[in-house]
Amino acid sequence: MHFTSEQRLDHGVLEREFTLGEIPGTLWTPESSAPVPLILMAHNNGLPKREPRLVARARHSAACGYAVATIDASGCGDRPRSADEEQARAELRRAMQAGEPVDEIFESFIGPLVERAVPDWRTTLDSLLSLRGIGGPVGYSGWTAVGIRLAVLEPRIAAAGLFAGGYVPRAQREEARQVTIPLLFLLQWDDEGNPRQRALELFDAFGTKEKTLHANLGGHTGTPWFEVEDGNRFFGRHLK
């Protein structure tokens, strides 16, 4: 892991950009004399790591005593995209504008995107846990499809906060039954891109005995800020 820049933010938070092979990322760490828990933070469906809502959440969590990391995984953010991915995204935009069904189009590029992204996240986790000042346990926050796959494959993840505002491929909907870690599941009741009933069925499918659903009125980007604070309390119960 090679750090390329750093800046000191409010509340003593240190923000550092890094590269790990072809993987670009950002790490936020608090001032602490002891190793701190780690939260991996991913945005839905491949949006960039610099997305303002993600950055604001990460900085707030770091100020609350967590190391927080995000990356542009394969096919996400500024990473190169294949011609097939670009074609699928263009077809998705066309179908949505025309009011046509989009499930199969979503499946055609979100499924492979998850398959490629998860190995990058696991490689990053290996590197992060070798850094001085970062210990365990590890939490995950954000993109539901990636979070499900990581929770199934990665025993170091102890708890997850998932956002129900992104398409979840069939493979991850099936894998949800294997997820046994504590979950906080956030649902925007009027999310225009995520059918409410599908999200409720996914919540019901999770195999864990400790899962909490928070539903708020509003559209896709309307998650109230207090959910960030509640998320930190959730991680505090399971990571600290």
GROMACS .gro file of C-alpha atoms in nm:
model
  240
    1MET     CA    1   0.000   0.000   0.000
    2HIS     CA    2   0.147   0.332  -0.112
    3PHE     CA    3   0.013   0.657   0.036
    4THR     CA    4   0.006   0.938  -0.221
    5SER     CA    5  -0.131   1.232  -0.020
    6GLU     CA    6  -0.258   1.327   0.324
    7GLN     CA    7  -0.440   1.610   0.498
    8ARG     CA    8  -0.544   1.674   0.857
    9LEU     CA    9  -0.918   1.741   0.897
   10ASP     CA   10  -1.130   1.864   1.187
   11HIS     CA   11  -1.142   1.655   1.507
   12GLY     CA   12  -0.794   1.520   1.442
   13VAL     CA   13  -0.898   1.296   1.151
   14LEU     CA   14  -0.618   1.212   0.905
   15GLU     CA   15  -0.732   1.159   0.545
   16ARG     CA   16  -0.489   0.974   0.316
   17GLU     CA   17  -0.516   0.871  -0.047
   18PHE     CA   18  -0.347   0.542  -0.137
   19THR     CA   19  -0.287   0.298  -0.418
   20LEU     CA   20  -0.262  -0.078  -0.384
   21GLY     CA   21  -0.152  -0.211  -0.720
   22GLU     CA   22  -0.427  -0.092  -0.954
   23ILE     CA   23  -0.667  -0.019  -0.666
   24PRO     CA   24  -0.705   0.349  -0.563
   25GLY     CA   25  -0.847   0.420  -0.219
   26THR     CA   26  -0.890   0.661   0.070
   27LEU     CA   27  -0.824   0.594   0.438
   28TRP     CA   28  -0.949   0.807   0.726
   29THR     CA   29  -0.805   0.748   1.073
   30PRO     CA   30  -0.874   0.916   1.409
   31GLU     CA   31  -0.625   1.033   1.666
   32SER     CA   32  -0.579   0.735   1.898
   33SER     CA   33  -0.308   0.583   2.113
   34ALA     CA   34  -0.451   0.234   2.065
   35PRO     CA   35  -0.550   0.032   1.755
   36VAL     CA   36  -0.901   0.121   1.635
   37PRO     CA   37  -1.174  -0.084   1.465
   38LEU     CA   38  -1.204  -0.067   1.086
   39ILE     CA   39  -1.509   0.005   0.870
   40LEU     CA   40  -1.502  -0.072   0.497
   41MET     CA   41  -1.733   0.176   0.320
   42ALA     CA   42  -1.863   0.110  -0.033
   43HIS     CA   43  -2.100   0.313  -0.248
   44ASN     CA   44  -2.387   0.152  -0.438
   45ASN     CA   45  -2.338   0.005  -0.784
   46GLY     CA   46  -1.988   0.126  -0.855
   47LEU     CA   47  -2.012   0.500  -0.790
   48PRO     CA   48  -1.674   0.667  -0.717
   49LYS     CA   49  -1.502   0.672  -0.380
   50ARG     CA   50  -1.501   1.053  -0.387
   51GLU     CA   51  -1.884   1.070  -0.395
   52PRO     CA   52  -1.971   1.348  -0.146
   53ARG     CA   53  -2.225   1.152   0.059
   54LEU     CA   54  -1.979   0.867   0.112
   55VAL     CA   55  -1.697   1.105   0.205
   56ALA     CA   56  -1.917   1.286   0.459
   57ARG     CA   57  -2.016   0.955   0.622
   58ALA     CA   58  -1.657   0.836   0.631
   59ARG     CA   59  -1.524   1.155   0.791
   60HIS     CA   60  -1.799   1.148   1.055
   61SER     CA   61  -1.730   0.784   1.144
   62ALA     CA   62  -1.356   0.850   1.167
   63ALA     CA   63  -1.423   1.139   1.405
   64CYS     CA   64  -1.618   0.889   1.619
   65GLY     CA   65  -1.311   0.668   1.658
   66TYR     CA   66  -1.308   0.431   1.360
   67ALA     CA   67  -1.059   0.379   1.080
   68VAL     CA   68  -1.263   0.402   0.759
   69ALA     CA   69  -1.153   0.295   0.411
   70THR     CA   70  -1.307   0.307   0.067
   71ILE     CA   71  -1.179   0.207  -0.275
   72ASP     CA   72  -1.263   0.219  -0.642
   73ALA     CA   73  -1.284  -0.155  -0.702
   74SER     CA   74  -1.263  -0.314  -1.045
   75GLY     CA   75  -1.518  -0.153  -1.279
   76CYS     CA   76  -1.612   0.111  -1.019
   77GLY     CA   77  -1.547   0.483  -0.996
   78ASP     CA   78  -1.258   0.590  -1.216
   79ARG     CA   79  -1.138   0.235  -1.290
   80PRO     CA   80  -1.156   0.125  -1.656
   81ARG     CA   81  -1.486  -0.022  -1.776
   82SER     CA   82  -1.529  -0.278  -2.049
   83ALA     CA   83  -1.721  -0.214  -2.368
   84ASP     CA   84  -1.988  -0.459  -2.247
   85GLU     CA   85  -2.033  -0.263  -1.923
   86GLU     CA   86  -2.066   0.067  -2.106
   87GLN     CA   87  -2.319  -0.086  -2.345
   88ALA     CA   88  -2.522  -0.225  -2.053
   89ARG     CA   89  -2.524   0.113  -1.877
   90ALA     CA   90  -2.637   0.287  -2.196
   91GLU     CA   91  -2.912   0.029  -2.243
   92LEU     CA   92  -3.018   0.076  -1.880
   93ARG     CA   93  -3.051   0.454  -1.925
   94ARG     CA   94  -3.253   0.403  -2.244
   95ALA     CA   95  -3.486   0.146  -2.082
   96MET     CA   96  -3.546   0.361  -1.773
   97GLN     CA   97  -3.630   0.665  -1.985
   98ALA     CA   98  -3.871   0.451  -2.189
   99GLY     CA   99  -4.031   0.300  -1.878
  100GLU     CA  100  -3.932  -0.054  -1.978
  101PRO     CA  101  -3.839  -0.340  -1.739
  102VAL     CA  102  -3.475  -0.313  -1.629
  103ASP     CA  103  -3.413  -0.617  -1.406
  104GLU     CA  104  -3.233  -0.823  -1.670
  105ILE     CA  105  -3.017  -0.528  -1.774
  106PHE     CA  106  -2.920  -0.465  -1.411
  107GLU     CA  107  -2.837  -0.834  -1.373
  108SER     CA  108  -2.614  -0.829  -1.680
  109PHE     CA  109  -2.369  -0.577  -1.537
  110ILE     CA  110  -2.423  -0.555  -1.159
  111GLY     CA  111  -2.367  -0.930  -1.113
  112PRO     CA  112  -2.023  -0.933  -1.284
  113LEU     CA  113  -1.936  -0.602  -1.115
  114VAL     CA  114  -1.985  -0.761  -0.771
  115GLU     CA  115  -1.782  -1.067  -0.872
  116ARG     CA  116  -1.485  -0.848  -0.969
  117ALA     CA  117  -1.518  -0.594  -0.686
  118VAL     CA  118  -1.512  -0.836  -0.393
  119PRO     CA  119  -1.155  -0.967  -0.451
  120ASP     CA  120  -1.029  -0.606  -0.456
  121TRP     CA  121  -1.202  -0.540  -0.124
  122ARG     CA  122  -1.048  -0.851   0.032
  123THR     CA  123  -0.701  -0.757  -0.094
  124THR     CA  124  -0.747  -0.409   0.053
  125LEU     CA  125  -0.862  -0.555   0.385
  126ASP     CA  126  -0.547  -0.768   0.406
  127SER     CA  127  -0.332  -0.460   0.358
  128LEU     CA  128  -0.528  -0.235   0.595
  129LEU     CA  129  -0.509  -0.481   0.884
  130SER     CA  130  -0.131  -0.489   0.850
  131LEU     CA  131  -0.109  -0.113   0.918
  132ARG     CA  132  -0.004   0.014   1.255
  133GLY     CA  133  -0.297   0.164   1.444
  134ILE     CA  134  -0.569  -0.043   1.277
  135GLY     CA  135  -0.697  -0.349   1.456
  136GLY     CA  136  -1.024  -0.537   1.455
  137PRO     CA  137  -1.301  -0.612   1.452
  138VAL     CA  138  -1.404  -0.508   1.100
  139GLY     CA  139  -1.737  -0.363   0.990
  140TYR     CA  140  -1.885  -0.302   0.646
  141SER     CA  141  -2.112  -0.016   0.539
  142GLY     CA  142  -2.286   0.059   0.211
  143TRP     CA  143  -2.347  -0.131  -0.112
  144THR     CA  144  -2.571  -0.424  -0.023
  145ALA     CA  145  -2.470  -0.669  -0.297
  146VAL     CA  146  -2.098  -0.641  -0.219
  147GLY     CA  147  -2.171  -0.649   0.154
  148ILE     CA  148  -2.362  -0.977   0.124
  149ARG     CA  149  -2.082  -1.145  -0.070
  150LEU     CA  150  -1.815  -1.018   0.171
  151ALA     CA  151  -2.018  -1.127   0.474
  152VAL     CA  152  -2.039  -1.479   0.329
  153LEU     CA  153  -1.674  -1.508   0.224
  154GLU     CA  154  -1.487  -1.297   0.479
  155PRO     CA  155  -1.486  -1.418   0.843
  156ARG     CA  156  -1.309  -1.101   0.961
  157ILE     CA  157  -1.622  -0.890   0.904
  158ALA     CA  158  -1.817  -0.881   1.230
  159ALA     CA  159  -2.113  -0.654   1.146
  160ALA     CA  160  -2.263  -0.476   0.845
  161GLY     CA  161  -2.479  -0.173   0.775
  162LEU     CA  162  -2.645  -0.216   0.435
  163PHE     CA  163  -2.825   0.036   0.212
  164ALA     CA  164  -3.130  -0.110   0.036
  165GLY     CA  165  -3.111   0.149  -0.242
  166GLY     CA  166  -2.919  -0.055  -0.499
  167TYR     CA  167  -3.002  -0.351  -0.721
  168VAL     CA  168  -2.911  -0.685  -0.563
  169PRO     CA  169  -2.840  -0.964  -0.813
  170ARG     CA  170  -3.008  -1.304  -0.784
  171ALA     CA  171  -2.686  -1.468  -0.662
  172GLN     CA  172  -2.660  -1.233  -0.364
  173ARG     CA  173  -3.030  -1.261  -0.284
  174GLU     CA  174  -2.969  -1.636  -0.247
  175GLU     CA  175  -2.648  -1.583  -0.049
  176ALA     CA  176  -2.834  -1.360   0.198
  177ARG     CA  177  -2.957  -1.676   0.372
  178GLN     CA  178  -2.594  -1.755   0.462
  179VAL     CA  179  -2.531  -1.418   0.630
  180THR     CA  180  -2.518  -1.463   1.009
  181ILE     CA  181  -2.347  -1.144   1.134
  182PRO     CA  182  -2.543  -0.857   1.295
  183LEU     CA  183  -2.708  -0.630   1.036
  184LEU     CA  184  -2.851  -0.281   1.017
  185PHE     CA  185  -3.060  -0.247   0.699
  186LEU     CA  186  -3.157   0.100   0.576
  187LEU     CA  187  -3.458   0.142   0.348
  188GLN     CA  188  -3.591   0.457   0.181
  189TRP     CA  189  -3.964   0.391   0.167
  190ASP     CA  190  -4.018   0.582  -0.159
  191ASP     CA  191  -3.694   0.483  -0.336
  192GLU     CA  192  -3.772   0.524  -0.705
  193GLY     CA  193  -3.507   0.272  -0.812
  194ASN     CA  194  -3.552  -0.001  -0.551
  195PRO     CA  195  -3.896  -0.165  -0.515
  196ARG     CA  196  -3.997  -0.161  -0.150
  197GLN     CA  197  -4.134  -0.515  -0.146
  198ARG     CA  198  -3.812  -0.656  -0.290
  199ALA     CA  199  -3.612  -0.485  -0.015
  200LEU     CA  200  -3.845  -0.620   0.255
  201GLU     CA  201  -3.815  -0.972   0.112
  202LEU     CA  202  -3.436  -0.942   0.117
  203PHE     CA  203  -3.441  -0.831   0.480
  204ASP     CA  204  -3.656  -1.132   0.565
  205ALA     CA  205  -3.415  -1.365   0.381
  206PHE     CA  206  -3.104  -1.275   0.582
  207GLY     CA  207  -3.003  -1.571   0.797
  208THR     CA  208  -2.883  -1.370   1.095
  209LYS     CA  209  -3.082  -1.366   1.418
  210GLU     CA  210  -2.973  -1.007   1.490
  211LYS     CA  211  -3.102  -0.775   1.221
  212THR     CA  212  -3.262  -0.433   1.238
  213LEU     CA  213  -3.462  -0.252   0.968
  214HIS     CA  214  -3.472   0.128   0.962
  215ALA     CA  215  -3.723   0.267   0.709
  216ASN     CA  216  -3.759   0.638   0.636
  217LEU     CA  217  -3.989   0.827   0.403
  218GLY     CA  218  -3.826   0.977   0.096
  219GLY     CA  219  -3.646   0.890  -0.224
  220HIS     CA  220  -3.315   0.728  -0.304
  221THR     CA  221  -3.084   1.003  -0.179
  222GLY     CA  222  -3.303   1.114   0.111
  223THR     CA  223  -3.157   0.901   0.392
  224PRO     CA  224  -3.163   1.123   0.703
  225TRP     CA  225  -2.828   1.221   0.853
  226PHE     CA  226  -2.929   1.077   1.191
  227GLU     CA  227  -2.900   0.733   1.032
  228VAL     CA  228  -2.524   0.792   1.007
  229GLU     CA  229  -2.518   0.856   1.382
  230ASP     CA  230  -2.734   0.550   1.448
  231GLY     CA  231  -2.499   0.350   1.227
  232ASN     CA  232  -2.202   0.452   1.441
  233ARG     CA  233  -2.390   0.339   1.751
  234PHE     CA  234  -2.465   0.007   1.579
  235PHE     CA  235  -2.095  -0.041   1.501
  236GLY     CA  236  -2.007   0.067   1.854
  237ARG     CA  237  -2.207  -0.225   1.991
  238HIS     CA  238  -2.031  -0.478   1.769
  239LEU     CA  239  -1.684  -0.341   1.697
  240LYS     CA  240  -1.579  -0.166   2.020
   0.00000   0.00000   0.00000
